[in-house]
Amino acid sequence: MKTKLITILLLLTLLFVPVSSVHAQSPDNNDVFILGENYTLKSDEILNGSLAVIGGNALIEEDATINGDVFLVGGNLTISGKVSGSIAIIGGNVNISNTIDGDIVVIGGQVILTETAVVNGNISTIGGQVEKDPKAEVSGEITNNAPLTDIPDVPNIPNVPNTPNVPSTPDTNINFNPLWEVTGVIWRALAVAAIGMLLTLFLQPQLERVADAITHQPLMAGSFGLLAIFVMPIALLIMIVTLILIPVAIVVALLIPLAWLFGMVALGQEVGDRFTKAINQSWAPVLSTGFGTFLLVLVVGFIGLIPCFGWLLSFIITLFAIGGVTMTWFGTRSAPGSTPGAFPAVVEIPPAS
């Protein structure tokens, strides 16, 4: 199940990356990771490490060598050179016409062995077959995706036994304390409001940029937020898989809640400003931001307590908050597509006498 989940997440990245062709990038380095592009290891080049290609094809030309494993997702692999490691393909085919010193596993694809192919290991396919030239050499076993009846050493399936008595449904105790839930929402609103007041003292211009991006471009902010929520876990997974990028993954993981917090404070600042204008009052920015953030988090929290669909509003607000922060890089720059002064204040012109 974990393998299937990782595979699905990796395949989802294909929706967000372009496809183009590249040649070997620093083939003498340890490992090469290619995302959304085609890869070519040219003749006489040597890759002293593993190769991973997601969302693209890979070509290992004649006289090229890979001293490591090869992993491919959503593409085809053509090997005319040598690979001194194992090969794993998900959702693609592999065509081999040289020596492979390792095992081959293909899920959802074909293995094609030409007459010059030599595989010093086992070959296994799931959802595919092995097409082997009679002159090709395989030192290990070849396991195709065969029906259960064709697998040896499997006994005949006995008659289905009588269905056992279904046990009685156990008692289910649902612990729900409305007072505790309400208290938690209030304390959370107070905590975020306090942080918002502190941020206003030092980062008020940045908060205003985020709020302007959300209020003037809500559709784009929501799109950025949705993209960040779906892409960020995939990026974290890829960083963790590479091992060397685990410290970067930790930093990125910390940025997600910080982006939500910064975006909520920016929205709270906008709510506070509009509230004070509605009551014809002029409060200090610290007070209006604190009150607006408290009111926003409180309302969203209370609506979130509604069963079934209460989470929807919280999710939408989260999209806007994270999207606004992502668009402006925590308010350090203007949102894409906007220019200073792009939203001028409306000046009321008195009627002619």
PDB file of N, CA, C and O in Angstrom, residues 188-259:
ATOM      1  N   ARG A 188      -7.132  29.486  20.571  1.00  0.00           N
ATOM      2  CA  ARG A 188      -6.391  29.546  19.318  1.00  0.00           C
ATOM      3  C   ARG A 188      -6.517  30.919  18.673  1.00  0.00           C
ATOM      4  O   ARG A 188      -5.536  31.470  18.157  1.00  0.00           O
ATOM      5  N   ALA A 189      -7.719  31.500  18.723  1.00  0.00           N
ATOM      6  CA  ALA A 189      -7.912  32.837  18.157  1.00  0.00           C
ATOM      7  C   ALA A 189      -7.099  33.872  18.920  1.00  0.00           C
ATOM      8  O   ALA A 189      -6.493  34.775  18.313  1.00  0.00           O
ATOM      9  N   LEU A 190      -7.052  33.752  20.236  1.00  0.00           N
ATOM     10  CA  LEU A 190      -6.264  34.694  21.037  1.00  0.00           C
ATOM     11  C   LEU A 190      -4.766  34.569  20.726  1.00  0.00           C
ATOM     12  O   LEU A 190      -4.059  35.580  20.625  1.00  0.00           O
ATOM     13  N   ALA A 191      -4.296  33.325  20.581  1.00  0.00           N
ATOM     14  CA  ALA A 191      -2.866  33.118  20.305  1.00  0.00           C
ATOM     15  C   ALA A 191      -2.476  33.684  18.947  1.00  0.00           C
ATOM     16  O   ALA A 191      -1.455  34.376  18.807  1.00  0.00           O
ATOM     17  N   VAL A 192      -3.287  33.417  17.920  1.00  0.00           N
ATOM     18  CA  VAL A 192      -2.969  33.939  16.592  1.00  0.00           C
ATOM     19  C   VAL A 192      -3.075  35.463  16.571  1.00  0.00           C
ATOM     20  O   VAL A 192      -2.265  36.145  15.916  1.00  0.00           O
ATOM     21  N   ALA A 193      -4.048  36.019  17.278  1.00  0.00           N
ATOM     22  CA  ALA A 193      -4.176  37.476  17.341  1.00  0.00           C
ATOM     23  C   ALA A 193      -2.961  38.103  18.003  1.00  0.00           C
ATOM     24  O   ALA A 193      -2.468  39.154  17.563  1.00  0.00           O
ATOM     25  N   ALA A 194      -2.469  37.490  19.080  1.00  0.00           N
ATOM     26  CA  ALA A 194      -1.284  38.024  19.750  1.00  0.00           C
ATOM     27  C   ALA A 194      -0.065  37.996  18.824  1.00  0.00           C
ATOM     28  O   ALA A 194       0.715  38.959  18.758  1.00  0.00           O
ATOM     29  N   ILE A 195       0.095  36.895  18.094  1.00  0.00           N
ATOM     30  CA  ILE A 195       1.206  36.815  17.133  1.00  0.00           C
ATOM     31  C   ILE A 195       1.016  37.856  16.035  1.00  0.00           C
ATOM     32  O   ILE A 195       1.989  38.482  15.576  1.00  0.00           O
ATOM     33  N   GLY A 196      -0.235  38.065  15.602  1.00  0.00           N
ATOM     34  CA  GLY A 196      -0.500  39.060  14.576  1.00  0.00           C
ATOM     35  C   GLY A 196      -0.133  40.460  15.022  1.00  0.00           C
ATOM     36  O   GLY A 196       0.425  41.248  14.238  1.00  0.00           O
ATOM     37  N   MET A 197      -0.426  40.808  16.260  1.00  0.00           N
ATOM     38  CA  MET A 197      -0.057  42.128  16.781  1.00  0.00           C
ATOM     39  C   MET A 197       1.459  42.295  16.806  1.00  0.00           C
ATOM     40  O   MET A 197       1.990  43.364  16.489  1.00  0.00           O
ATOM     41  N   LEU A 198       2.162  41.221  17.148  1.00  0.00           N
ATOM     42  CA  LEU A 198       3.622  41.292  17.172  1.00  0.00           C
ATOM     43  C   LEU A 198       4.189  41.442  15.764  1.00  0.00           C
ATOM     44  O   LEU A 198       5.129  42.222  15.534  1.00  0.00           O
ATOM     45  N   LEU A 199       3.616  40.706  14.796  1.00  0.00           N
ATOM     46  CA  LEU A 199       4.097  40.826  13.420  1.00  0.00           C
ATOM     47  C   LEU A 199       3.831  42.211  12.846  1.00  0.00           C
ATOM     48  O   LEU A 199       4.625  42.719  12.035  1.00  0.00           O
ATOM     49  N   THR A 200       2.737  42.836  13.265  1.00  0.00           N
ATOM     50  CA  THR A 200       2.412  44.164  12.749  1.00  0.00           C
ATOM     51  C   THR A 200       3.466  45.187  13.140  1.00  0.00           C
ATOM     52  O   THR A 200       3.740  46.140  12.396  1.00  0.00           O
ATOM     53  N   LEU A 201       4.078  45.025  14.299  1.00  0.00           N
ATOM     54  CA  LEU A 201       5.092  45.971  14.758  1.00  0.00           C
ATOM     55  C   LEU A 201       6.323  45.967  13.858  1.00  0.00           C
ATOM     56  O   LEU A 201       7.012  46.987  13.737  1.00  0.00           O
ATOM     57  N   PHE A 202       6.626  44.835  13.219  1.00  0.00           N
ATOM     58  CA  PHE A 202       7.865  44.713  12.454  1.00  0.00           C
ATOM     59  C   PHE A 202       7.641  44.471  10.962  1.00  0.00           C
ATOM     60  O   PHE A 202       8.517  44.808  10.160  1.00  0.00           O
ATOM     61  N   LEU A 203       6.508  43.889  10.595  1.00  0.00           N
ATOM     62  CA  LEU A 203       6.316  43.470   9.203  1.00  0.00           C
ATOM     63  C   LEU A 203       4.991  43.976   8.640  1.00  0.00           C
ATOM     64  O   LEU A 203       4.346  43.288   7.844  1.00  0.00           O
ATOM     65  N   GLN A 204       4.581  45.173   9.003  1.00  0.00           N
ATOM     66  CA  GLN A 204       3.303  45.675   8.507  1.00  0.00           C
ATOM     67  C   GLN A 204       3.276  45.840   6.984  1.00  0.00           C
ATOM     68  O   GLN A 204       2.298  45.444   6.343  1.00  0.00           O
ATOM     69  N   PRO A 205       4.334  46.380   6.323  1.00  0.00           N
ATOM     70  CA  PRO A 205       4.285  46.482   4.850  1.00  0.00           C
ATOM     71  C   PRO A 205       4.160  45.129   4.176  1.00  0.00           C
ATOM     72  O   PRO A 205       3.441  44.994   3.167  1.00  0.00           O
ATOM     73  N   GLN A 206       4.846  44.117   4.706  1.00  0.00           N
ATOM     74  CA  GLN A 206       4.760  42.784   4.112  1.00  0.00           C
ATOM     75  C   GLN A 206       3.348  42.207   4.269  1.00  0.00           C
ATOM     76  O   GLN A 206       2.814  41.563   3.353  1.00  0.00           O
ATOM     77  N   LEU A 207       2.744  42.442   5.432  1.00  0.00           N
ATOM     78  CA  LEU A 207       1.377  41.968   5.640  1.00  0.00           C
ATOM     79  C   LEU A 207       0.402  42.647   4.682  1.00  0.00           C
ATOM     80  O   LEU A 207      -0.534  42.017   4.178  1.00  0.00           O
ATOM     81  N   GLU A 208       0.623  43.943   4.428  1.00  0.00           N
ATOM     82  CA  GLU A 208      -0.261  44.663   3.515  1.00  0.00           C
ATOM     83  C   GLU A 208      -0.134  44.129   2.090  1.00  0.00           C
ATOM     84  O   GLU A 208      -1.130  44.046   1.364  1.00  0.00           O
ATOM     85  N   ARG A 209       1.078  43.753   1.668  1.00  0.00           N
ATOM     86  CA  ARG A 209       1.241  43.194   0.321  1.00  0.00           C
ATOM     87  C   ARG A 209       0.482  41.874   0.187  1.00  0.00           C
ATOM     88  O   ARG A 209      -0.161  41.610  -0.838  1.00  0.00           O
ATOM     89  N   VAL A 210       0.563  41.036   1.219  1.00  0.00           N
ATOM     90  CA  VAL A 210      -0.151  39.762   1.177  1.00  0.00           C
ATOM     91  C   VAL A 210      -1.660  39.995   1.138  1.00  0.00           C
ATOM     92  O   VAL A 210      -2.386  39.362   0.358  1.00  0.00           O
ATOM     93  N   ALA A 211      -2.143  40.915   1.964  1.00  0.00           N
ATOM     94  CA  ALA A 211      -3.585  41.209   1.983  1.00  0.00           C
ATOM     95  C   ALA A 211      -4.049  41.766   0.649  1.00  0.00           C
ATOM     96  O   ALA A 211      -5.129  41.403   0.148  1.00  0.00           O
ATOM     97  N   ASP A 212      -3.250  42.671   0.036  1.00  0.00           N
ATOM     98  CA  ASP A 212      -3.629  43.220  -1.275  1.00  0.00           C
ATOM     99  C   ASP A 212      -3.685  42.126  -2.338  1.00  0.00           C
ATOM    100  O   ASP A 212      -4.571  42.118  -3.202  1.00  0.00           O
ATOM    101  N   ALA A 213      -2.717  41.194  -2.293  1.00  0.00           N
ATOM    102  CA  ALA A 213      -2.702  40.110  -3.275  1.00  0.00           C
ATOM    103  C   ALA A 213      -3.951  39.247  -3.154  1.00  0.00           C
ATOM    104  O   ALA A 213      -4.532  38.818  -4.160  1.00  0.00           O
ATOM    105  N   ILE A 214      -4.396  38.995  -1.923  1.00  0.00           N
ATOM    106  CA  ILE A 214      -5.574  38.138  -1.720  1.00  0.00           C
ATOM    107  C   ILE A 214      -6.854  38.854  -2.107  1.00  0.00           C
ATOM    108  O   ILE A 214      -7.722  38.287  -2.773  1.00  0.00           O
ATOM    109  N   THR A 215      -6.981  40.121  -1.712  1.00  0.00           N
ATOM    110  CA  THR A 215      -8.235  40.841  -1.955  1.00  0.00           C
ATOM    111  C   THR A 215      -8.400  41.256  -3.412  1.00  0.00           C
ATOM    112  O   THR A 215      -9.519  41.285  -3.925  1.00  0.00           O
ATOM    113  N   HIS A 216      -7.298  41.582  -4.093  1.00  0.00           N
ATOM    114  CA  HIS A 216      -7.397  42.039  -5.474  1.00  0.00           C
ATOM    115  C   HIS A 216      -7.279  40.902  -6.485  1.00  0.00           C
ATOM    116  O   HIS A 216      -7.703  41.046  -7.631  1.00  0.00           O
ATOM    117  N   GLN A 217      -6.661  39.784  -6.090  1.00  0.00           N
ATOM    118  CA  GLN A 217      -6.531  38.631  -6.989  1.00  0.00           C
ATOM    119  C   GLN A 217      -6.918  37.352  -6.240  1.00  0.00           C
ATOM    120  O   GLN A 217      -6.095  36.466  -6.057  1.00  0.00           O
ATOM    121  N   PRO A 218      -8.164  37.240  -5.793  1.00  0.00           N
ATOM    122  CA  PRO A 218      -8.549  36.066  -4.983  1.00  0.00           C
ATOM    123  C   PRO A 218      -8.472  34.748  -5.740  1.00  0.00           C
ATOM    124  O   PRO A 218      -8.076  33.728  -5.177  1.00  0.00           O
ATOM    125  N   LEU A 219      -8.833  34.773  -7.029  1.00  0.00           N
ATOM    126  CA  LEU A 219      -8.789  33.529  -7.801  1.00  0.00           C
ATOM    127  C   LEU A 219      -7.350  33.033  -7.950  1.00  0.00           C
ATOM    128  O   LEU A 219      -7.069  31.838  -7.788  1.00  0.00           O
ATOM    129  N   MET A 220      -6.439  33.944  -8.238  1.00  0.00           N
ATOM    130  CA  MET A 220      -5.036  33.557  -8.373  1.00  0.00           C
ATOM    131  C   MET A 220      -4.472  33.113  -7.029  1.00  0.00           C
ATOM    132  O   MET A 220      -3.700  32.138  -6.959  1.00  0.00           O
ATOM    133  N   ALA A 221      -4.858  33.799  -5.955  1.00  0.00           N
ATOM    134  CA  ALA A 221      -4.375  33.408  -4.629  1.00  0.00           C
ATOM    135  C   ALA A 221      -4.857  32.009  -4.266  1.00  0.00           C
ATOM    136  O   ALA A 221      -4.085  31.186  -3.750  1.00  0.00           O
ATOM    137  N   GLY A 222      -6.138  31.729  -4.549  1.00  0.00           N
ATOM    138  CA  GLY A 222      -6.640  30.388  -4.278  1.00  0.00           C
ATOM    139  C   GLY A 222      -5.949  29.332  -5.109  1.00  0.00           C
ATOM    140  O   GLY A 222      -5.671  28.224  -4.629  1.00  0.00           O
ATOM    141  N   SER A 223      -5.631  29.659  -6.364  1.00  0.00           N
ATOM    142  CA  SER A 223      -4.929  28.705  -7.230  1.00  0.00           C
ATOM    143  C   SER A 223      -3.523  28.437  -6.710  1.00  0.00           C
ATOM    144  O   SER A 223      -3.069  27.284  -6.678  1.00  0.00           O
ATOM    145  N   PHE A 224      -2.820  29.494  -6.301  1.00  0.00           N
ATOM    146  CA  PHE A 224      -1.487  29.317  -5.738  1.00  0.00           C
ATOM    147  C   PHE A 224      -1.546  28.474  -4.462  1.00  0.00           C
ATOM    148  O   PHE A 224      -0.686  27.622  -4.225  1.00  0.00           O
ATOM    149  N   GLY A 225      -2.556  28.732  -3.637  1.00  0.00           N
ATOM    150  CA  GLY A 225      -2.688  27.954  -2.405  1.00  0.00           C
ATOM    151  C   GLY A 225      -2.962  26.493  -2.669  1.00  0.00           C
ATOM    152  O   GLY A 225      -2.381  25.607  -2.035  1.00  0.00           O
ATOM    153  N   LEU A 226      -3.851  26.217  -3.633  1.00  0.00           N
ATOM    154  CA  LEU A 226      -4.159  24.832  -3.975  1.00  0.00           C
ATOM    155  C   LEU A 226      -2.934  24.131  -4.543  1.00  0.00           C
ATOM    156  O   LEU A 226      -2.652  22.971  -4.202  1.00  0.00           O
ATOM    157  N   LEU A 227      -2.184  24.827  -5.395  1.00  0.00           N
ATOM    158  CA  LEU A 227      -0.976  24.246  -5.969  1.00  0.00           C
ATOM    159  C   LEU A 227       0.052  23.953  -4.888  1.00  0.00           C
ATOM    160  O   LEU A 227       0.690  22.895  -4.884  1.00  0.00           O
ATOM    161  N   ALA A 228       0.204  24.897  -3.943  1.00  0.00           N
ATOM    162  CA  ALA A 228       1.189  24.698  -2.876  1.00  0.00           C
ATOM    163  C   ALA A 228       0.817  23.519  -1.981  1.00  0.00           C
ATOM    164  O   ALA A 228       1.679  22.724  -1.592  1.00  0.00           O
ATOM    165  N   ILE A 229      -0.476  23.371  -1.670  1.00  0.00           N
ATOM    166  CA  ILE A 229      -0.903  22.297  -0.779  1.00  0.00           C
ATOM    167  C   ILE A 229      -0.675  20.929  -1.415  1.00  0.00           C
ATOM    168  O   ILE A 229      -0.292  19.973  -0.737  1.00  0.00           O
ATOM    169  N   PHE A 230      -0.870  20.820  -2.726  1.00  0.00           N
ATOM    170  CA  PHE A 230      -0.691  19.525  -3.388  1.00  0.00           C
ATOM    171  C   PHE A 230       0.759  19.256  -3.758  1.00  0.00           C
ATOM    172  O   PHE A 230       1.212  18.112  -3.704  1.00  0.00           O
ATOM    173  N   VAL A 231       1.485  20.291  -4.150  1.00  0.00           N
ATOM    174  CA  VAL A 231       2.858  20.081  -4.611  1.00  0.00           C
ATOM    175  C   VAL A 231       3.831  19.949  -3.444  1.00  0.00           C
ATOM    176  O   VAL A 231       4.796  19.190  -3.517  1.00  0.00           O
ATOM    177  N   MET A 232       3.581  20.673  -2.344  1.00  0.00           N
ATOM    178  CA  MET A 232       4.528  20.677  -1.242  1.00  0.00           C
ATOM    179  C   MET A 232       4.764  19.287  -0.657  1.00  0.00           C
ATOM    180  O   MET A 232       5.917  18.891  -0.442  1.00  0.00           O
ATOM    181  N   PRO A 233       3.715  18.476  -0.401  1.00  0.00           N
ATOM    182  CA  PRO A 233       3.997  17.118   0.096  1.00  0.00           C
ATOM    183  C   PRO A 233       4.800  16.276  -0.881  1.00  0.00           C
ATOM    184  O   PRO A 233       5.647  15.481  -0.478  1.00  0.00           O
ATOM    185  N   ILE A 234       4.534  16.458  -2.189  1.00  0.00           N
ATOM    186  CA  ILE A 234       5.295  15.705  -3.183  1.00  0.00           C
ATOM    187  C   ILE A 234       6.755  16.119  -3.160  1.00  0.00           C
ATOM    188  O   ILE A 234       7.655  15.281  -3.213  1.00  0.00           O
ATOM    189  N   ALA A 235       6.990  17.438  -3.074  1.00  0.00           N
ATOM    190  CA  ALA A 235       8.374  17.918  -3.014  1.00  0.00           C
ATOM    191  C   ALA A 235       9.078  17.411  -1.754  1.00  0.00           C
ATOM    192  O   ALA A 235      10.247  17.016  -1.803  1.00  0.00           O
ATOM    193  N   LEU A 236       8.364  17.404  -0.637  1.00  0.00           N
ATOM    194  CA  LEU A 236       8.958  16.888   0.598  1.00  0.00           C
ATOM    195  C   LEU A 236       9.298  15.415   0.469  1.00  0.00           C
ATOM    196  O   LEU A 236      10.361  14.966   0.929  1.00  0.00           O
ATOM    197  N   LEU A 237       8.397  14.645  -0.165  1.00  0.00           N
ATOM    198  CA  LEU A 237       8.653  13.213  -0.348  1.00  0.00           C
ATOM    199  C   LEU A 237       9.895  12.982  -1.200  1.00  0.00           C
ATOM    200  O   LEU A 237      10.736  12.138  -0.876  1.00  0.00           O
ATOM    201  N   ILE A 238      10.023  13.754  -2.277  1.00  0.00           N
ATOM    202  CA  ILE A 238      11.192  13.606  -3.146  1.00  0.00           C
ATOM    203  C   ILE A 238      12.464  13.971  -2.401  1.00  0.00           C
ATOM    204  O   ILE A 238      13.504  13.315  -2.527  1.00  0.00           O
ATOM    205  N   MET A 239      12.412  15.044  -1.590  1.00  0.00           N
ATOM    206  CA  MET A 239      13.593  15.445  -0.821  1.00  0.00           C
ATOM    207  C   MET A 239      13.997  14.368   0.175  1.00  0.00           C
ATOM    208  O   MET A 239      15.188  14.091   0.371  1.00  0.00           O
ATOM    209  N   ILE A 240      12.995  13.754   0.808  1.00  0.00           N
ATOM    210  CA  ILE A 240      13.303  12.717   1.801  1.00  0.00           C
ATOM    211  C   ILE A 240      13.893  11.495   1.124  1.00  0.00           C
ATOM    212  O   ILE A 240      14.818  10.862   1.636  1.00  0.00           O
ATOM    213  N   VAL A 241      13.371  11.146  -0.073  1.00  0.00           N
ATOM    214  CA  VAL A 241      13.888   9.980  -0.794  1.00  0.00           C
ATOM    215  C   VAL A 241      15.352  10.173  -1.169  1.00  0.00           C
ATOM    216  O   VAL A 241      16.151   9.238  -1.123  1.00  0.00           O
ATOM    217  N   THR A 242      15.726  11.401  -1.536  1.00  0.00           N
ATOM    218  CA  THR A 242      17.116  11.658  -1.931  1.00  0.00           C
ATOM    219  C   THR A 242      18.085  11.656  -0.754  1.00  0.00           C
ATOM    220  O   THR A 242      19.296  11.687  -0.961  1.00  0.00           O
ATOM    221  N   LEU A 243      17.554  11.645   0.482  1.00  0.00           N
ATOM    222  CA  LEU A 243      18.352  11.583   1.712  1.00  0.00           C
ATOM    223  C   LEU A 243      19.181  12.840   1.936  1.00  0.00           C
ATOM    224  O   LEU A 243      19.144  13.441   3.008  1.00  0.00           O
ATOM    225  N   ILE A 244      19.959  13.273   0.939  1.00  0.00           N
ATOM    226  CA  ILE A 244      20.841  14.409   1.127  1.00  0.00           C
ATOM    227  C   ILE A 244      20.057  15.709   1.322  1.00  0.00           C
ATOM    228  O   ILE A 244      20.564  16.673   1.892  1.00  0.00           O
ATOM    229  N   LEU A 245      18.802  15.727   0.871  1.00  0.00           N
ATOM    230  CA  LEU A 245      17.977  16.930   0.983  1.00  0.00           C
ATOM    231  C   LEU A 245      17.040  16.886   2.183  1.00  0.00           C
ATOM    232  O   LEU A 245      16.124  17.704   2.277  1.00  0.00           O
ATOM    233  N   ILE A 246      17.258  15.966   3.105  1.00  0.00           N
ATOM    234  CA  ILE A 246      16.398  15.894   4.298  1.00  0.00           C
ATOM    235  C   ILE A 246      16.442  17.185   5.115  1.00  0.00           C
ATOM    236  O   ILE A 246      15.387  17.657   5.575  1.00  0.00           O
ATOM    237  N   PRO A 247      17.617  17.829   5.350  1.00  0.00           N
ATOM    238  CA  PRO A 247      17.603  19.110   6.072  1.00  0.00           C
ATOM    239  C   PRO A 247      16.765  20.170   5.372  1.00  0.00           C
ATOM    240  O   PRO A 247      16.065  20.951   6.020  1.00  0.00           O
ATOM    241  N   VAL A 248      16.835  20.202   4.027  1.00  0.00           N
ATOM    242  CA  VAL A 248      16.007  21.155   3.283  1.00  0.00           C
ATOM    243  C   VAL A 248      14.534  20.826   3.455  1.00  0.00           C
ATOM    244  O   VAL A 248      13.694  21.718   3.580  1.00  0.00           O
ATOM    245  N   ALA A 249      14.202  19.531   3.478  1.00  0.00           N
ATOM    246  CA  ALA A 249      12.807  19.123   3.661  1.00  0.00           C
ATOM    247  C   ALA A 249      12.271  19.580   5.016  1.00  0.00           C
ATOM    248  O   ALA A 249      11.112  19.979   5.134  1.00  0.00           O
ATOM    249  N   ILE A 250      13.108  19.529   6.038  1.00  0.00           N
ATOM    250  CA  ILE A 250      12.671  19.980   7.366  1.00  0.00           C
ATOM    251  C   ILE A 250      12.356  21.467   7.348  1.00  0.00           C
ATOM    252  O   ILE A 250      11.346  21.925   7.906  1.00  0.00           O
ATOM    253  N   VAL A 251      13.211  22.260   6.682  1.00  0.00           N
ATOM    254  CA  VAL A 251      12.976  23.704   6.601  1.00  0.00           C
ATOM    255  C   VAL A 251      11.696  23.995   5.822  1.00  0.00           C
ATOM    256  O   VAL A 251      10.882  24.832   6.230  1.00  0.00           O
ATOM    257  N   VAL A 252      11.494  23.287   4.712  1.00  0.00           N
ATOM    258  CA  VAL A 252      10.289  23.501   3.904  1.00  0.00           C
ATOM    259  C   VAL A 252       9.037  23.110   4.685  1.00  0.00           C
ATOM    260  O   VAL A 252       8.004  23.776   4.605  1.00  0.00           O
ATOM    261  N   ALA A 253       9.137  22.022   5.458  1.00  0.00           N
ATOM    262  CA  ALA A 253       7.990  21.595   6.261  1.00  0.00           C
ATOM    263  C   ALA A 253       7.619  22.649   7.301  1.00  0.00           C
ATOM    264  O   ALA A 253       6.436  22.833   7.619  1.00  0.00           O
ATOM    265  N   LEU A 254       8.609  23.360   7.825  1.00  0.00           N
ATOM    266  CA  LEU A 254       8.318  24.420   8.791  1.00  0.00           C
ATOM    267  C   LEU A 254       7.702  25.643   8.122  1.00  0.00           C
ATOM    268  O   LEU A 254       6.983  26.407   8.769  1.00  0.00           O
ATOM    269  N   LEU A 255       7.984  25.840   6.837  1.00  0.00           N
ATOM    270  CA  LEU A 255       7.450  27.007   6.142  1.00  0.00           C
ATOM    271  C   LEU A 255       5.943  26.901   5.917  1.00  0.00           C
ATOM    272  O   LEU A 255       5.268  27.924   5.781  1.00  0.00           O
ATOM    273  N   ILE A 256       5.411  25.689   5.858  1.00  0.00           N
ATOM    274  CA  ILE A 256       3.981  25.520   5.584  1.00  0.00           C
ATOM    275  C   ILE A 256       3.120  26.129   6.686  1.00  0.00           C
ATOM    276  O   ILE A 256       2.241  26.960   6.409  1.00  0.00           O
ATOM    277  N   PRO A 257       3.308  25.755   7.976  1.00  0.00           N
ATOM    278  CA  PRO A 257       2.495  26.410   9.015  1.00  0.00           C
ATOM    279  C   PRO A 257       2.802  27.891   9.158  1.00  0.00           C
ATOM    280  O   PRO A 257       1.910  28.683   9.493  1.00  0.00           O
ATOM    281  N   LEU A 258       4.063  28.296   8.893  1.00  0.00           N
ATOM    282  CA  LEU A 258       4.393  29.720   8.973  1.00  0.00           C
ATOM    283  C   LEU A 258       3.665  30.501   7.885  1.00  0.00           C
ATOM    284  O   LEU A 258       3.212  31.638   8.125  1.00  0.00           O
ATOM    285  N   ALA A 259       3.543  29.904   6.688  1.00  0.00           N
ATOM    286  CA  ALA A 259       2.813  30.572   5.608  1.00  0.00           C
ATOM    287  C   ALA A 259       1.341  30.721   5.975  1.00  0.00           C
ATOM    288  O   ALA A 259       0.731  31.770   5.719  1.00  0.00           O
TER     289      ALA A 259
END
